[in-house]
PDB file of N, CA and C in Angstrom:
ATOM      1  N   MET A   1    -112.799-149.575  89.416  1.00 86.00           N
ATOM      2  CA  MET A   1    -111.940-148.456  89.674  1.00 86.00           C
ATOM      3  C   MET A   1    -110.814-148.235  88.143  1.00 86.00           C
ATOM      4  N   PRO A   2    -110.355-149.468  87.729  1.00 91.00           N
ATOM      5  CA  PRO A   2    -109.309-149.429  86.784  1.00 91.00           C
ATOM      6  C   PRO A   2    -110.085-148.740  85.447  1.00 91.00           C
ATOM      7  N   GLN A   3    -111.457-148.967  85.102  1.00 94.00           N
ATOM      8  CA  GLN A   3    -112.054-148.429  84.125  1.00 94.00           C
ATOM      9  C   GLN A   3    -112.078-147.053  84.388  1.00 94.00           C
ATOM     10  N   LEU A   4    -112.056-146.363  85.396  1.00 95.00           N
ATOM     11  CA  LEU A   4    -112.108-144.788  85.522  1.00 95.00           C
ATOM     12  C   LEU A   4    -110.760-144.353  85.210  1.00 95.00           C
ATOM     13  N   ILE A   5    -109.722-144.954  85.468  1.00 96.00           N
ATOM     14  CA  ILE A   5    -108.437-144.603  85.370  1.00 96.00           C
ATOM     15  C   ILE A   5    -108.278-144.603  83.800  1.00 96.00           C
ATOM     16  N   ALA A   6    -108.587-145.844  83.260  1.00 96.00           N
ATOM     17  CA  ALA A   6    -108.224-145.811  81.881  1.00 96.00           C
ATOM     18  C   ALA A   6    -109.419-144.626  81.059  1.00 96.00           C
ATOM     19  N   LEU A   7    -110.441-144.648  81.510  1.00 97.00           N
ATOM     20  CA  LEU A   7    -111.316-143.419  80.752  1.00 97.00           C
ATOM     21  C   LEU A   7    -110.435-141.984  81.060  1.00 97.00           C
ATOM     22  N   ALA A   8    -110.071-141.670  82.216  1.00 97.00           N
ATOM     23  CA  ALA A   8    -109.320-140.377  82.616  1.00 97.00           C
ATOM     24  C   ALA A   8    -108.217-140.273  81.614  1.00 97.00           C
ATOM     25  N   MET A   9    -107.395-141.515  81.463  1.00 97.00           N
ATOM     26  CA  MET A   9    -106.176-141.371  80.486  1.00 97.00           C
ATOM     27  C   MET A   9    -106.454-141.402  79.155  1.00 97.00           C
ATOM     28  N   ALA A  10    -107.560-141.738  78.535  1.00 98.00           N
ATOM     29  CA  ALA A  10    -108.097-141.552  77.261  1.00 98.00           C
ATOM     30  C   ALA A  10    -108.850-140.480  76.884  1.00 98.00           C
ATOM     31  N   SER A  11    -109.239-139.881  77.889  1.00 98.00           N
ATOM     32  CA  SER A  11    -110.071-138.551  77.778  1.00 98.00           C
ATOM     33  C   SER A  11    -108.766-137.353  77.677  1.00 98.00           C
ATOM     34  N   ALA A  12    -107.800-137.488  78.607  1.00 98.00           N
ATOM     35  CA  ALA A  12    -106.600-136.616  78.717  1.00 98.00           C
ATOM     36  C   ALA A  12    -105.657-136.608  77.132  1.00 98.00           C
ATOM     37  N   LEU A  13    -105.613-137.788  76.675  1.00 98.00           N
ATOM     38  CA  LEU A  13    -104.774-138.289  75.421  1.00 98.00           C
ATOM     39  C   LEU A  13    -105.911-137.494  74.232  1.00 98.00           C
ATOM     40  N   ALA A  14    -107.325-137.469  74.370  1.00 98.00           N
ATOM     41  CA  ALA A  14    -108.063-137.235  73.167  1.00 98.00           C
ATOM     42  C   ALA A  14    -108.085-135.696  73.418  1.00 98.00           C
ATOM     43  N   TYR A  15    -108.031-134.974  74.474  1.00 98.00           N
ATOM     44  CA  TYR A  15    -107.835-133.587  74.645  1.00 98.00           C
ATOM     45  C   TYR A  15    -106.431-132.910  74.239  1.00 98.00           C
ATOM     46  N   THR A  16    -105.476-133.975  74.471  1.00 98.00           N
ATOM     47  CA  THR A  16    -104.205-133.261  74.063  1.00 98.00           C
ATOM     48  C   THR A  16    -103.907-133.364  72.490  1.00 98.00           C
ATOM     49  N   GLY A  17    -104.277-134.615  71.931  1.00 98.00           N
ATOM     50  CA  GLY A  17    -104.410-134.588  70.615  1.00 98.00           C
ATOM     51  C   GLY A  17    -105.227-133.450  70.008  1.00 98.00           C
ATOM     52  N   TYR A  18    -106.372-133.014  70.121  1.00 98.00           N
ATOM     53  CA  TYR A  18    -107.236-131.886  69.923  1.00 98.00           C
ATOM     54  C   TYR A  18    -106.428-130.760  70.046  1.00 98.00           C
ATOM     55  N   ARG A  19    -105.685-130.391  71.015  1.00 98.00           N
ATOM     56  CA  ARG A  19    -104.910-129.182  71.285  1.00 98.00           C
ATOM     57  C   ARG A  19    -103.895-128.931  70.231  1.00 98.00           C
ATOM     58  N   TRP A  20    -103.225-130.168  69.938  1.00 98.00           N
ATOM     59  CA  TRP A  20    -102.177-130.218  69.039  1.00 98.00           C
ATOM     60  C   TRP A  20    -102.701-129.910  67.872  1.00 98.00           C
ATOM     61  N   ILE A  21    -103.646-130.913  67.035  1.00 98.00           N
ATOM     62  CA  ILE A  21    -104.094-130.626  65.683  1.00 98.00           C
ATOM     63  C   ILE A  21    -104.604-129.106  65.694  1.00 98.00           C
ATOM     64  N   SER A  22    -105.237-128.384  66.467  1.00 97.00           N
ATOM     65  CA  SER A  22    -105.790-127.088  66.490  1.00 97.00           C
ATOM     66  C   SER A  22    -104.767-126.347  66.311  1.00 97.00           C
ATOM     67  N   LYS A  23    -103.577-126.201  67.258  1.00 97.00           N
ATOM     68  CA  LYS A  23    -102.569-125.488  66.824  1.00 97.00           C
ATOM     69  C   LYS A  23    -101.553-125.618  65.612  1.00 97.00           C
ATOM     70  N   TYR A  24    -101.721-127.048  65.205  1.00 97.00           N
ATOM     71  CA  TYR A  24    -100.964-127.173  63.701  1.00 97.00           C
ATOM     72  C   TYR A  24    -101.795-126.626  62.774  1.00 97.00           C
ATOM     73  N   ARG A  25    -103.220-126.727  62.664  1.00 96.00           N
ATOM     74  CA  ARG A  25    -104.024-126.115  61.970  1.00 96.00           C
ATOM     75  C   ARG A  25    -103.882-124.602  61.631  1.00 96.00           C
ATOM     76  N   LYS A  26    -104.153-124.013  62.902  1.00 95.00           N
ATOM     77  CA  LYS A  26    -103.929-122.284  63.057  1.00 95.00           C
ATOM     78  C   LYS A  26    -102.423-121.848  62.358  1.00 95.00           C
ATOM     79  N   ARG A  27    -101.270-122.759  62.753  1.00 94.00           N
ATOM     80  CA  ARG A  27    -100.123-122.520  62.352  1.00 94.00           C
ATOM     81  C   ARG A  27     -99.809-122.612  60.768  1.00 94.00           C
ATOM     82  N   LYS A  28    -100.354-123.631  60.265  1.00 92.00           N
ATOM     83  CA  LYS A  28    -100.722-123.710  58.694  1.00 92.00           C
ATOM     84  C   LYS A  28    -101.578-122.689  57.838  1.00 92.00           C
ATOM     85  N   PHE A  29    -102.692-122.514  58.566  1.00 91.00           N
ATOM     86  CA  PHE A  29    -103.435-121.314  58.046  1.00 91.00           C
ATOM     87  C   PHE A  29    -102.648-119.935  58.249  1.00 91.00           C
ATOM     88  N   ARG A  30    -101.928-119.655  59.098  1.00 89.00           N
ATOM     89  CA  ARG A  30    -101.223-118.464  58.993  1.00 89.00           C
ATOM     90  C   ARG A  30    -100.044-118.292  58.055  1.00 89.00           C
ATOM     91  N   MET A  31     -99.544-119.525  57.990  1.00 86.00           N
ATOM     92  CA  MET A  31     -98.206-119.571  56.876  1.00 86.00           C
ATOM     93  C   MET A  31     -98.761-119.591  55.540  1.00 86.00           C
ATOM     94  N   THR A  32     -99.990-120.012  55.080  1.00 84.00           N
ATOM     95  CA  THR A  32    -100.552-120.080  53.875  1.00 84.00           C
ATOM     96  C   THR A  32    -101.153-118.670  53.498  1.00 84.00           C
ATOM     97  N   HIS A  33    -101.744-118.172  54.453  1.00 81.00           N
ATOM     98  CA  HIS A  33    -102.159-116.901  54.193  1.00 81.00           C
ATOM     99  C   HIS A  33    -101.011-115.807  54.183  1.00 81.00           C
ATOM    100  N   ALA A  34     -99.909-115.821  55.029  1.00 76.00           N
ATOM    101  CA  ALA A  34     -98.878-114.929  54.730  1.00 76.00           C
ATOM    102  C   ALA A  34     -98.272-115.070  53.587  1.00 76.00           C
ATOM    103  N   ARG A  35     -98.121-116.356  52.992  1.00 74.00           N
ATOM    104  CA  ARG A  35     -97.679-116.428  51.380  1.00 74.00           C
ATOM    105  C   ARG A  35     -98.400-116.013  50.324  1.00 74.00           C
ATOM    106  N   ASN A  36     -99.815-116.181  50.503  1.00 72.00           N
ATOM    107  CA  ASN A  36    -100.673-115.781  49.379  1.00 72.00           C
ATOM    108  C   ASN A  36    -101.251-114.344  49.776  1.00 72.00           C
ATOM    109  N   LYS A  37    -100.394-113.498  50.522  1.00 73.00           N
ATOM    110  CA  LYS A  37    -101.156-112.162  50.729  1.00 73.00           C
ATOM    111  C   LYS A  37    -101.025-111.483  49.546  1.00 73.00           C
ATOM    112  N   GLU A  38    -102.246-110.649  49.302  1.00 68.00           N
ATOM    113  CA  GLU A  38    -102.266-109.984  48.050  1.00 68.00           C
ATOM    114  C   GLU A  38    -101.550-108.704  48.307  1.00 68.00           C
ATOM    115  N   PRO A  39    -101.238-108.272  47.117  1.00 65.00           N
ATOM    116  CA  PRO A  39    -100.250-106.706  47.201  1.00 65.00           C
ATOM    117  C   PRO A  39    -101.244-105.721  47.696  1.00 65.00           C
ATOM    118  N   ASP A  40    -100.746-104.684  48.287  1.00 70.00           N
ATOM    119  CA  ASP A  40    -101.767-103.631  48.872  1.00 70.00           C
ATOM    120  C   ASP A  40    -102.141-102.673  47.787  1.00 70.00           C
ATOM    121  N   GLN A  41    -101.435-102.423  46.697  1.00 76.00           N
ATOM    122  CA  GLN A  41    -101.658-101.706  45.493  1.00 76.00           C
ATOM    123  C   GLN A  41    -102.206-102.616  44.461  1.00 76.00           C
ATOM    124  N   PRO A  42    -103.009-102.029  43.600  1.00 78.00           N
ATOM    125  CA  PRO A  42    -103.383-102.924  42.299  1.00 78.00           C
ATOM    126  C   PRO A  42    -102.428-102.718  41.294  1.00 78.00           C
ATOM    127  N   ARG A  43    -102.489-103.848  40.460  1.00 80.00           N
ATOM    128  CA  ARG A  43    -101.080-103.910  39.630  1.00 80.00           C
ATOM    129  C   ARG A  43    -101.590-103.063  38.436  1.00 80.00           C
ATOM    130  N   ASP A  44    -100.626-102.382  37.773  1.00 83.00           N
ATOM    131  CA  ASP A  44    -100.525-101.798  36.804  1.00 83.00           C
ATOM    132  C   ASP A  44    -100.699-102.452  35.583  1.00 83.00           C
ATOM    133  N   LEU A  45    -101.648-102.614  34.725  1.00 83.00           N
ATOM    134  CA  LEU A  45    -101.754-103.706  33.652  1.00 83.00           C
ATOM    135  C   LEU A  45    -101.210-102.667  32.439  1.00 83.00           C
ATOM    136  N   GLY A  46    -101.052-101.424  32.476  1.00 86.00           N
ATOM    137  CA  GLY A  46    -100.631-100.893  31.431  1.00 86.00           C
ATOM    138  C   GLY A  46    -102.126-100.238  30.591  1.00 86.00           C
ATOM    139  N   GLU A  47    -101.830-100.108  29.361  1.00 92.00           N
ATOM    140  CA  GLU A  47    -102.844 -99.533  28.445  1.00 92.00           C
ATOM    141  C   GLU A  47    -103.908-101.030  28.172  1.00 92.00           C
ATOM    142  N   LEU A  48    -105.021-100.555  28.167  1.00 91.00           N
ATOM    143  CA  LEU A  48    -106.291-101.855  27.880  1.00 91.00           C
ATOM    144  C   LEU A  48    -106.816-101.484  26.600  1.00 91.00           C
ATOM    145  N   CYS A  49    -106.940-102.683  25.768  1.00 92.00           N
ATOM    146  CA  CYS A  49    -107.728-102.711  24.758  1.00 92.00           C
ATOM    147  C   CYS A  49    -108.986-103.605  24.449  1.00 92.00           C
ATOM    148  N   TRP A  50    -109.728-103.205  23.941  1.00 93.00           N
ATOM    149  CA  TRP A  50    -111.140-104.006  24.092  1.00 93.00           C
ATOM    150  C   TRP A  50    -110.672-105.245  22.806  1.00 93.00           C
ATOM    151  N   ASP A  51    -111.157-106.099  23.540  1.00 91.00           N
ATOM    152  CA  ASP A  51    -111.288-107.517  22.927  1.00 91.00           C
ATOM    153  C   ASP A  51    -112.398-107.927  22.329  1.00 91.00           C
ATOM    154  N   GLU A  52    -112.961-107.987  21.020  1.00 90.00           N
ATOM    155  CA  GLU A  52    -114.174-108.128  20.341  1.00 90.00           C
ATOM    156  C   GLU A  52    -114.479-109.667  20.606  1.00 90.00           C
ATOM    157  N   THR A  53    -113.635-110.178  20.349  1.00 90.00           N
ATOM    158  CA  THR A  53    -113.995-111.774  20.136  1.00 90.00           C
ATOM    159  C   THR A  53    -114.483-112.178  21.646  1.00 90.00           C
ATOM    160  N   ASP A  54    -113.645-111.745  22.622  1.00 90.00           N
ATOM    161  CA  ASP A  54    -114.315-112.268  24.107  1.00 90.00           C
ATOM    162  C   ASP A  54    -114.972-111.464  24.970  1.00 90.00           C
ATOM    163  N   GLY A  55    -115.298-110.130  24.168  1.00 93.00           N
ATOM    164  CA  GLY A  55    -115.900-109.107  25.059  1.00 93.00           C
ATOM    165  C   GLY A  55    -115.576-108.421  26.319  1.00 93.00           C
ATOM    166  N   VAL A  56    -114.108-108.546  26.423  1.00 94.00           N
ATOM    167  CA  VAL A  56    -113.548-107.954  27.590  1.00 94.00           C
ATOM    168  C   VAL A  56    -112.333-107.152  27.206  1.00 94.00           C
ATOM    169  N   TYR A  57    -111.668-106.330  28.220  1.00 92.00           N
ATOM    170  CA  TYR A  57    -110.692-105.653  28.225  1.00 92.00           C
ATOM    171  C   TYR A  57    -109.443-106.447  28.386  1.00 92.00           C
ATOM    172  N   ARG A  58    -108.400-106.242  27.664  1.00 91.00           N
ATOM    173  CA  ARG A  58    -106.934-106.956  27.914  1.00 91.00           C
ATOM    174  C   ARG A  58    -106.066-106.090  27.725  1.00 91.00           C
ATOM    175  N   PRO A  59    -104.764-106.576  28.464  1.00 90.00           N
ATOM    176  CA  PRO A  59    -103.585-105.605  28.225  1.00 90.00           C
ATOM    177  C   PRO A  59    -103.115-105.267  26.865  1.00 90.00           C
ATOM    178  N   ARG A  60    -102.769-104.414  26.266  1.00 85.00           N
ATOM    179  CA  ARG A  60    -101.965-104.359  25.065  1.00 85.00           C
ATOM    180  C   ARG A  60    -100.928-104.596  24.842  1.00 85.00           C
ATOM    181  N   ARG A  61    -100.447-105.593  24.127  1.00 76.00           N
ATOM    182  CA  ARG A  61     -99.142-106.098  24.092  1.00 76.00           C
ATOM    183  C   ARG A  61     -98.311-105.580  23.058  1.00 76.00           C
TER     184      ARG A  61
END
């Protein structure tokens, strides 16, 4: 009988730990994504010019 009580206590502890870690990860995920939220509008880079060496458009300086 004591083994069943120990098993029940260990199971309750494992479940409580799982719930705590789950809440912690959700909270951390929300905080990270709130901080890294992209702006709603695209940034205005001004006039772009073609860079021959790299083959891409870059903001004019």
